[in-house]
Coordinates of C-alpha atoms and ligand atoms in Angstrom, one line a residue:
Chain E
X1188 CA -39.7 1.6 95.3
X1189 CA -37.7 -1.7 95.4
X1190 CA -39.4 -5.0 96.5
X1191 CA -37.2 -8.2 96.7
X1192 CA -38.8 -11.4 97.6
X1193 CA -36.8 -14.7 98.2
X1194 CA -33.9 -13.8 96.0
X1195 CA -31.3 -16.4 95.4
X1196 CA -28.1 -16.5 93.4
X1197 CA -26.1 -19.6 92.9
X1198 CA -22.8 -20.1 90.9
X1199 CA -21.9 -23.5 89.5
X1200 CA -18.1 -24.3 89.7
X1201 CA -17.6 -27.7 88.2
X1202 CA -18.9 -30.1 90.9
X1203 CA -19.3 -27.4 93.6
X1204 CA -22.1 -24.8 93.9
X1205 CA -21.7 -21.5 95.6
X1206 CA -24.9 -20.1 97.2
X1207 CA -24.0 -16.4 97.1
X1208 CA -27.5 -15.3 98.1
X1209 CA -29.8 -17.7 99.9
X1210 CA -33.3 -15.9 99.9
X1211 CA -33.1 -12.3 100.4
X1212 CA -36.4 -10.4 100.9
X1213 CA -36.4 -6.6 101.6
X1214 CA -38.3 -3.3 100.7
X1215 CA -36.4 0.0 99.8
X1216 CA -38.5 3.1 99.5
X1217 CA -37.8 6.0 97.3
X1218 CA -35.4 8.4 99.2
X1219 CA -34.1 5.8 101.6
X1220 CA -30.4 6.2 102.8
X1221 CA -29.1 2.6 103.3
X1222 CA -25.8 1.0 104.2
X1223 CA -25.1 -2.7 103.6
X1224 CA -22.4 -4.3 105.8
X1225 CA -21.2 -7.9 106.4
X1226 CA -18.3 -10.1 106.2
X1227 CA -16.0 -10.4 103.1
X1228 CA -17.6 -13.0 100.8
X1229 CA -21.1 -12.6 102.5
X1230 CA -22.9 -11.6 99.2
X1231 CA -23.0 -7.8 99.4
X1232 CA -21.7 -7.2 95.8
X1233 CA -24.0 -9.9 94.5
X1234 CA -27.0 -8.3 96.2
X1235 CA -25.8 -4.8 94.7
X1236 CA -25.5 -6.3 91.2
X1237 CA -29.0 -7.7 91.4
X1238 CA -30.3 -4.4 92.7
X1239 CA -28.5 -2.6 89.9
X1240 CA -30.0 -4.8 87.3
X1241 CA -26.4 -5.8 86.3
X1242 CA -27.0 -9.6 87.2
X1243 CA -30.1 -11.7 87.1
X1244 CA -30.9 -13.7 90.3
X1245 CA -31.2 -17.5 90.1
X1246 CA -34.8 -17.4 91.5
X1247 CA -37.1 -14.9 93.4
X1248 CA -38.9 -11.7 92.5
X1249 CA -37.5 -8.2 92.1
X1250 CA -40.1 -5.6 91.5
X1251 CA -38.7 -2.0 90.6
X1252 CA -41.4 0.6 90.6
X1253 CA -43.9 -2.1 90.2
X1254 CA -42.3 -3.9 87.2
X1255 CA -40.8 -7.4 87.5
X1256 CA -37.1 -7.0 86.5
X1257 CA -36.5 -10.8 86.5
X1258 CA -38.7 -11.0 83.3
X1259 CA -37.0 -8.1 81.5
X1260 CA -34.9 -8.5 78.2
X1261 CA -31.3 -7.3 78.0
X1262 CA -32.4 -4.2 76.3
X1263 CA -35.0 -3.3 78.8
X1264 CA -32.5 -3.9 81.7
X1265 CA -30.0 -1.6 79.9
X1266 CA -32.7 1.1 79.6
X1267 CA -33.5 0.8 83.4
X1268 CA -29.8 1.0 84.2
X1269 CA -29.1 4.0 82.1
X1270 CA -32.2 6.0 83.2
X1271 CA -32.7 5.2 86.8
X1272 CA -29.5 3.9 88.3
X1273 CA -26.0 5.2 89.0
X1274 CA -23.6 2.4 89.8
X1275 CA -20.2 2.6 91.4
X1276 CA -18.3 -0.6 91.2
X1277 CA -16.0 -2.1 93.9
X1278 CA -13.2 -2.3 91.4
X1279 CA -14.1 1.1 89.7
X1280 CA -14.4 -0.4 86.2
X1281 CA -12.8 2.6 84.5
X1282 CA -11.8 2.4 80.8
X1283 CA -8.0 2.3 80.8
X1284 CA -7.5 4.7 77.8
X1285 CA -9.9 7.5 78.7
X1286 CA -9.2 10.5 80.7
X1287 CA -11.3 11.3 83.8
X1288 CA -13.5 13.9 82.0
X1289 CA -14.2 11.4 79.2
X1290 CA -15.2 8.7 81.6
X1291 CA -17.7 10.8 83.4
X1292 CA -19.0 12.2 80.1
X1293 CA -19.5 8.8 78.4
X1294 CA -23.0 8.0 79.9
X1295 CA -24.1 11.5 78.9
X1296 CA -22.7 10.9 75.3
X1297 CA -24.9 7.7 75.0
X1298 CA -28.0 9.7 76.0
X1299 CA -26.9 12.7 73.9
X1300 CA -27.4 15.1 76.9
X1301 CA -26.7 18.7 75.9
X1302 CA -23.9 20.6 77.8
X1303 CA -22.4 17.3 78.7
X1304 CA -18.8 18.8 79.0
X1305 CA -19.9 21.3 81.7
X1306 CA -22.0 18.7 83.5
X1307 CA -19.0 16.4 83.6
X1308 CA -16.6 19.0 84.9
X1309 CA -19.1 19.9 87.6
X1310 CA -19.3 16.3 88.7
X1311 CA -15.5 15.9 88.8
X1312 CA -15.3 19.2 90.8
X1313 CA -18.0 17.8 93.3
X1314 CA -15.6 14.9 94.1
X1315 CA -12.6 17.1 94.4
X1316 CA -10.9 16.1 91.1
X1317 CA -11.1 19.3 89.2
X1318 CA -7.2 19.4 88.8
X1319 CA -7.1 15.7 87.4
X1320 CA -9.6 16.0 84.5
X1321 CA -7.2 14.8 81.8
X1322 CA -5.4 12.2 83.7
X1323 CA -6.0 8.5 82.5
X1324 CA -6.7 5.8 85.2
X1325 CA -2.9 4.8 85.4
X1326 CA -2.1 8.4 86.0
X1327 CA -4.4 8.6 89.0
X1328 CA -4.1 7.4 92.6
X1329 CA -6.4 4.6 93.8
X1330 CA -8.7 7.0 95.7
X1331 CA -8.8 9.4 92.7
X1332 CA -9.9 6.5 90.4
X1333 CA -12.6 5.7 92.9
X1334 CA -13.8 9.2 92.8
X1335 CA -13.9 9.3 89.0
X1336 CA -16.1 6.2 89.2
X1337 CA -18.4 8.1 91.8
X1338 CA -18.6 11.2 89.5
X1339 CA -19.6 9.0 86.6
X1340 CA -22.4 7.5 88.6
X1341 CA -23.8 10.8 89.6
X1342 CA -23.6 12.8 86.4
X1343 CA -26.7 11.3 84.8
X1344 CA -28.7 12.5 87.8
X1345 CA -30.2 9.0 88.5
X1346 CA -33.1 8.5 90.9
X1347 CA -31.0 5.8 92.7
X1348 CA -27.3 5.5 93.4
X1349 CA -25.8 2.3 94.2
X1350 CA -22.1 2.4 95.5
X1351 CA -20.1 -0.7 96.3
X1352 CA -17.3 0.3 98.9
X1353 CA -17.2 3.9 97.6
X1354 CA -14.6 5.0 100.3
X1355 CA -12.5 1.8 100.4
X1356 CA -9.5 3.7 99.1
X1357 CA -10.1 7.1 100.7
X1358 CA -8.7 8.8 103.6
X1359 CA -10.9 10.2 106.3
X1360 CA -11.3 13.6 104.8
X1361 CA -12.1 12.4 101.3
X1362 CA -14.4 9.9 102.7
X1363 CA -16.3 12.6 104.8
X1364 CA -16.5 14.7 101.5
X1365 CA -18.1 11.8 99.6
X1366 CA -20.5 11.0 102.4
X1367 CA -21.4 14.7 102.5
X1368 CA -22.1 14.5 98.7
X1369 CA -24.2 11.4 99.1
X1370 CA -26.1 13.0 102.1
X1371 CA -26.9 16.1 99.9
X1372 CA -28.1 14.0 97.0
X1373 CA -30.3 12.0 99.4
X1374 CA -31.8 15.2 100.7
X1375 CA -32.8 16.0 97.2
X1376 CA -34.9 12.7 97.1
X1377 CA -32.3 10.4 95.5
X1378 CA -32.3 6.9 96.9
X1379 CA -28.8 6.0 98.0
X1380 CA -27.6 2.4 98.8
X1381 CA -24.0 1.7 99.5
X1382 CA -21.9 -1.2 100.8
X1383 CA -19.2 -0.3 103.4
X1384 CA -17.1 -2.2 105.9
X1385 CA -16.5 0.9 108.0
X1386 CA -19.0 1.5 110.8
X1387 CA -18.2 5.2 110.9
X1388 CA -19.2 5.6 107.2
X1389 CA -22.4 3.5 107.8
X1390 CA -23.3 5.9 110.6
X1391 CA -24.2 8.6 108.1
X1392 CA -27.2 6.6 107.0
X1393 CA -30.8 6.2 108.3
X1394 CA -30.8 2.4 107.8
X1395 CA -28.2 -0.3 108.2
X1396 CA -28.6 -3.8 106.7
X1397 CA -26.3 -6.6 107.6
X1398 CA -25.7 -9.4 105.3
X1399 CA -24.1 -12.8 106.5
X1400 CA -23.7 -16.0 104.4
X1401 CA -26.1 -14.8 101.7
X1402 CA -29.0 -13.8 104.1
X1403 CA -30.2 -10.7 105.7
X1404 CA -29.0 -11.0 109.2
X1405 CA -30.3 -7.7 110.6
X1406 CA -32.1 -4.6 109.3
X1407 CA -32.2 -1.6 111.7
X1408 CA -33.0 2.1 111.6
X1409 CA -30.0 4.4 112.4
X1410 CA -30.0 7.9 113.5
X1411 CA -27.4 9.7 111.3
X1412 CA -24.3 11.1 113.0
Chain F
X903 CA 18.0 -1.7 106.1
X904 CA 16.5 0.9 103.9
X905 CA 17.9 4.4 103.6
X906 CA 16.1 6.9 101.5
X907 CA 17.6 10.5 100.9
X908 CA 15.8 13.3 99.1
X909 CA 13.8 11.0 96.9
X910 CA 11.6 12.8 94.3
X911 CA 9.2 11.5 91.7
X912 CA 7.8 13.7 88.9
X913 CA 5.4 12.9 86.2
X914 CA 5.3 14.9 82.9
X915 CA 1.8 15.4 81.7
X916 CA 1.9 17.5 78.5
X917 CA 2.6 21.0 79.8
X918 CA 1.9 20.1 83.4
X919 CA 4.3 18.4 85.9
X920 CA 2.9 16.4 88.8
X921 CA 5.4 16.3 91.8
X922 CA 4.2 13.0 93.5
X923 CA 7.2 12.9 95.8
X924 CA 9.1 16.2 96.7
X925 CA 12.1 15.0 98.8
X926 CA 11.4 12.0 101.0
X927 CA 14.2 11.0 103.5
X928 CA 13.8 8.2 106.0
X929 CA 15.4 5.1 107.5
X930 CA 13.6 1.7 107.9
X931 CA 15.5 -0.9 110.0
X932 CA 15.2 -4.6 109.6
X933 CA 12.2 -6.0 111.5
X934 CA 10.4 -2.5 111.7
X935 CA 6.5 -2.6 111.6
X936 CA 5.4 0.6 109.9
X937 CA 2.1 2.1 108.8
X938 CA 2.1 4.9 106.1
X939 CA -0.9 7.1 106.2
X940 CA -2.0 10.3 104.4
X941 CA -4.6 11.9 102.2
X942 CA -5.7 10.4 98.8
X943 CA -3.2 11.5 96.1
X944 CA -0.5 12.4 98.7
X945 CA 2.1 10.1 97.3
X946 CA 1.8 6.9 99.4
X947 CA 1.6 4.4 96.5
X948 CA 4.4 6.2 94.6
X949 CA 6.6 5.9 97.7
X950 CA 5.6 2.2 98.0
X951 CA 6.6 1.6 94.4
X952 CA 9.9 3.1 95.0
X953 CA 10.5 1.1 98.2
X954 CA 9.5 -2.1 96.4
X955 CA 11.9 -1.4 93.5
X956 CA 9.0 -1.3 91.1
X957 CA 9.6 2.3 90.0
X958 CA 12.7 4.4 89.7
X959 CA 12.7 7.8 91.5
X960 CA 13.3 10.9 89.4
X961 CA 16.2 11.9 91.8
X962 CA 17.6 11.0 95.3
X963 CA 19.3 8.0 96.8
X964 CA 17.8 4.6 97.7
X965 CA 20.2 2.4 99.6
X966 CA 18.8 -1.2 100.2
X967 CA 21.1 -3.2 102.5
X968 CA 24.0 -0.9 101.5
X969 CA 23.5 -1.1 97.8
X970 CA 22.3 1.9 95.7
X971 CA 19.0 0.8 94.0
X972 CA 19.0 3.8 91.7
X973 CA 21.9 2.5 89.8
X974 CA 20.7 -0.9 89.2
X975 CA 19.7 -2.6 86.0
X976 CA 16.2 -4.0 85.3
X977 CA 17.5 -7.5 85.9
X978 CA 19.2 -6.7 89.2
X979 CA 15.9 -4.9 90.3
X980 CA 13.9 -8.0 89.3
X981 CA 16.3 -10.2 91.3
X982 CA 15.9 -7.9 94.4
X983 CA 12.2 -7.9 94.1
X984 CA 11.9 -11.7 93.8
X985 CA 14.3 -12.5 96.5
X986 CA 13.7 -9.9 99.1
X987 CA 10.4 -8.3 98.7
X988 CA 6.7 -9.4 98.9
X989 CA 4.5 -6.8 97.3
X990 CA 0.6 -6.4 97.6
X991 CA -0.7 -3.9 95.1
X992 CA -3.6 -1.5 96.0
X993 CA -5.4 -2.9 92.9
X994 CA -4.4 -6.5 93.6
X995 CA -2.9 -7.1 90.1
X996 CA -4.1 -10.7 89.9
X997 CA -3.9 -12.5 86.6
X998 CA -7.5 -12.8 85.3
X999 CA -7.3 -16.4 83.9
X1000 CA -5.5 -18.1 86.8
X1001 CA -7.0 -19.8 89.8
X1002 CA -6.3 -18.5 93.3
X1003 CA -3.8 -21.5 93.9
X1004 CA -2.0 -20.8 90.5
X1005 CA -1.7 -17.1 91.4
X1006 CA 0.0 -17.8 94.7
X1007 CA 2.2 -20.6 93.2
X1008 CA 3.5 -18.5 90.3
X1009 CA 6.4 -16.8 92.1
X1010 CA 7.5 -20.1 93.5
X1011 CA 7.4 -21.6 90.0
X1012 CA 9.8 -18.8 88.7
X1013 CA 12.2 -19.7 91.5
X1014 CA 11.6 -23.5 91.0
X1015 CA 10.9 -23.9 94.7
X1016 CA 10.2 -27.6 95.8
X1017 CA 6.8 -28.4 97.4
X1018 CA 5.2 -25.3 95.9
X1019 CA 1.8 -26.6 95.8
X1020 CA 1.8 -27.3 99.5
X1021 CA 3.4 -24.0 100.3
X1022 CA 0.7 -22.2 98.1
X1023 CA -2.1 -24.1 99.9
X1024 CA -0.7 -23.2 103.3
X1025 CA -0.5 -19.5 102.2
X1026 CA -4.1 -19.4 101.1
X1027 CA -5.2 -21.2 104.2
X1028 CA -3.3 -18.6 106.3
X1029 CA -5.6 -15.8 104.8
X1030 CA -8.8 -17.8 105.2
X1031 CA -9.2 -18.9 101.5
X1032 CA -8.8 -22.6 101.9
X1033 CA -12.3 -23.1 100.3
X1034 CA -11.7 -20.8 97.3
X1035 CA -8.5 -22.4 95.9
X1036 CA -9.7 -23.1 92.4
X1037 CA -11.7 -19.8 91.8
X1038 CA -10.5 -17.3 89.3
X1039 CA -10.5 -13.6 90.2
X1040 CA -13.9 -13.0 88.6
X1041 CA -15.3 -15.8 90.8
X1042 CA -14.0 -14.2 94.0
X1043 CA -15.4 -11.3 96.1
X1044 CA -13.3 -8.0 96.3
X1045 CA -11.8 -8.9 99.7
X1046 CA -11.2 -12.5 98.7
X1047 CA -9.2 -11.2 95.7
X1048 CA -7.2 -9.0 98.0
X1049 CA -6.4 -11.8 100.2
X1050 CA -5.1 -13.8 97.3
X1051 CA -2.7 -11.0 96.5
X1052 CA -1.6 -11.0 100.2
X1053 CA -1.0 -14.8 100.1
X1054 CA 1.0 -14.4 96.9
X1055 CA 3.2 -11.8 98.5
X1056 CA 3.9 -14.0 101.6
X1057 CA 4.5 -17.4 99.9
X1058 CA 8.1 -16.6 98.8
X1059 CA 9.0 -15.9 102.4
X1060 CA 10.4 -12.5 101.7
X1061 CA 12.5 -10.5 104.3
X1062 CA 10.3 -7.5 103.6
X1063 CA 6.6 -7.2 102.9
X1064 CA 5.1 -4.1 101.4
X1065 CA 1.3 -4.0 101.3
X1066 CA -0.7 -1.0 99.8
X1067 CA -4.0 -0.8 101.5
X1068 CA -4.2 -4.5 102.3
X1069 CA -7.5 -4.3 104.2
X1070 CA -9.3 -1.8 102.0
X1071 CA -12.0 -4.3 101.0
X1072 CA -12.1 -6.3 104.1
X1073 CA -14.6 -6.3 107.1
X1074 CA -13.3 -5.9 110.6
X1075 CA -12.9 -9.5 111.4
X1076 CA -11.0 -10.3 108.1
X1077 CA -8.9 -7.1 108.6
X1078 CA -8.0 -8.2 112.1
X1079 CA -7.0 -11.7 110.9
X1080 CA -4.8 -10.2 108.2
X1081 CA -3.2 -7.8 110.8
X1082 CA -2.7 -10.8 113.2
X1083 CA -0.8 -12.5 110.3
X1084 CA 1.4 -9.5 109.6
X1085 CA 2.1 -9.2 113.3
X1086 CA 3.2 -12.8 113.5
X1087 CA 5.4 -12.4 110.5
X1088 CA 6.9 -9.3 111.9
X1089 CA 7.7 -11.2 115.1
X1090 CA 9.7 -13.7 113.0
X1091 CA 11.8 -10.7 112.0
X1092 CA 10.2 -9.8 108.6
X1093 CA 10.0 -6.0 107.9
X1094 CA 6.4 -5.2 107.3
X1095 CA 5.5 -1.7 105.7
X1096 CA 1.8 -1.1 104.7
X1097 CA -0.3 1.8 103.6
X1098 CA -3.7 2.3 105.3
X1099 CA -6.3 4.9 105.6
X1100 CA -7.8 3.3 108.8
X1101 CA -6.3 4.5 112.1
X1102 CA -7.5 1.4 113.9
X1103 CA -5.5 -0.8 111.4
X1104 CA -2.3 1.6 111.8
X1105 CA -2.7 1.1 115.6
X1106 CA -1.3 -2.4 115.2
X1107 CA 2.3 -1.1 114.2
X1108 CA 5.1 0.4 116.2
X1109 CA 5.7 3.3 113.8
X1110 CA 3.3 5.6 111.8
X1111 CA 4.5 7.7 108.9
X1112 CA 2.2 10.4 107.5
X1113 CA 2.7 11.6 104.0
X1114 CA 1.1 14.8 102.7
X1115 CA 1.7 16.4 99.3
X1116 CA 4.7 14.3 98.5
X1117 CA 6.6 15.0 101.8
X1118 CA 6.9 13.2 105.1
X1119 CA 4.6 15.2 107.4
X1120 CA 5.2 13.2 110.6
X1121 CA 7.0 10.1 111.8
X1122 CA 6.3 8.8 115.2
X1123 CA 6.5 5.8 117.4
X1124 CA 3.3 3.9 118.3
X1125 CA 2.5 1.4 121.0
X1126 CA 0.6 -1.4 119.3
X1127 CA -2.8 -2.1 120.6
Ligands
LIG530 N1 -18.7 -15.6 89.4 C1 -18.7 -16.3 90.6 N2 -18.4 -17.7 90.5 C2 -18.4 -18.3 91.8 N3 -18.5 -17.8 92.9 C3 -18.6 -16.5 93.0 C4 -18.7 -15.6 91.9 N4 -18.9 -14.3 92.2 C5 -18.8 -14.4 93.6 N5 -18.7 -15.6 94.1 C6 -18.6 -16.1 95.5 O1 -19.9 -15.7 96.0 C7 -19.6 -15.2 97.4 C8 -20.2 -13.7 97.5 O2 -19.4 -12.9 96.7 P1 -19.6 -11.3 96.8 O3 -18.8 -10.6 95.8 O4 -21.1 -11.0 96.7 O5 -19.2 -10.9 98.3 P2 -19.0 -9.6 99.1 O6 -19.9 -9.6 100.2 O7 -19.1 -8.5 98.2 O8 -17.5 -9.7 99.6 P3 -16.3 -8.5 99.8 O9 -16.7 -7.7 101.0 O10 -15.2 -9.2 99.9 O11 -16.4 -7.7 98.6 C9 -18.1 -15.2 97.5 O12 -17.8 -16.3 98.5 C10 -17.5 -15.5 96.3 O13 -16.4 -16.4 96.3
LIG531 N1 1.5 8.0 86.0 C1 1.2 9.1 86.6 N2 1.1 10.2 85.8 C2 0.7 11.4 86.4 N3 0.4 11.6 87.7 C3 0.4 10.5 88.5 C4 0.8 9.2 88.0 N4 0.6 8.4 89.0 C5 0.2 9.1 90.2 N5 0.1 10.4 89.8 C6 -0.4 11.4 90.7 O1 0.6 11.5 91.8 C7 -0.1 11.8 92.9 C8 0.3 10.7 93.9 O2 -0.3 9.4 93.5 P1 -0.3 8.2 94.5 O3 -0.9 7.0 93.8 O4 1.1 7.9 95.0 O5 -1.2 8.7 95.7 P2 -1.8 7.9 97.0 O6 -1.3 8.5 98.2 O7 -1.4 6.4 96.9 O8 -3.3 8.1 96.9 P3 -4.5 7.0 97.3 O9 -4.7 7.1 98.8 O10 -5.8 7.6 96.6 O11 -4.2 5.7 96.8 C9 -1.6 11.8 92.7 O12 -2.1 13.1 92.7 C10 -1.8 11.2 91.3 O13 -2.8 11.9 90.5
LIG532 MG1 -17.9 -7.0 97.4
LIG533 MG1 -2.5 4.7 96.6

């Protein structure tokens, strides 16, 4: 369960201030399937980074399963991130010198999970990259890099997946395969929250949040396609 | 005028070989407005890198305005790139420590173009980023970074613009503004070739090429929306 109340995020740029989030309040229940939409620069990634415990808000309250995240230490935040959350970055954030299989295996290595090579291979197969396991990022297409980032977020079997524009570089068929994967994970009870600018991708979810200028503009139920 | 004949591109990966392009032949005339579509991993970026003189094909002929590119030296390729071609990368390729205005001004600095500060400001305004000129890439959203990369490709007033997924991180309104910009540039006689996975974006062009598995699968005229 996620409870945000009056979350703000401000950046100081010399004499200017950028108000990326201006007071966001929302509840997300376990097992929700949510799409976040909105104009470029409206604050979607900033909101995702707060939800993913990657960034601390300027003010406001964030209760994650009843615990106030805003008061956590860096170590506690890292523990929450590693245990509960799988995060897919808008810019992928892959490590340049590691092959696809090593990228996906890395979070399992930190947690010393047994059978991590098999789990990583299964995660890469599930995103259609079984034939590209030993390629490094520079040896992969844009959409293939994006799918390695998705596999890495899934392999730890988190209770919540946050994906920032996960189909931005994928053709229609690859996008549908990823949405099918997210839908199956959500049916297993995993909370899935993703940013998209494509209405046909948001149509797969049960709830569509629209952000505009750092505020929630609309929040409506959706009947999945 | 671009003439490609039997262009191939192979990558050697240890004992494997990846055939990214398997014999592409096509003509592109000055002033064409072309969309390239196709599945993730089908060879679109590889083809764009060959067209943009950023990458040398494994075999085949590439005549650009009657001159064989395959036989050019690195210096000659650089001259062609700087004089004739504006390239927008799928991963933006911005320099991390430079502000938006400095990124856009850089190609003009190399060419010692007069009034480069005004030209750069106009280019950033034309992509809707007049308010973000002094932000560095980490201080910009994904779609804002993408638009800085577009402004940088336009500012040298090239005769050909190659854009690899230029609207991948943009919402519908920002995408339409960029397509409007490309359409106006094409009406001035500039050749515009871009990769997209969104059919509604390709619908703005007069020609849609589909690549599949390293080959041209279809090449059809389109009536712009
Ligand atoms: N580190 C930073 N310093 C200053 N301003 C920032 C910083 N990060 C983001 N911003 C600004 O905050 C606003 C929100 O950025 P954010 O990345 O959340 O937008 P977004 O909705 O994800 O956009 P996009 O759809 O283009 O990815 C933008 O206008 C951006 O310029
Ligand atoms: N440096 C490289 N070494 C080995 N294989 C490569 C290299 N670069 C690309 N490839 C492979 O060549 C194929 C074509 O890559 P390319 O980037 O052209 O695809 P694409 O059509 O642009 O895909 P996307 O839509 O995902 O961006 C891919 O399967 C990719 O894995
Ligand atoms: Mg973003
Ligand atoms: Mg590509």
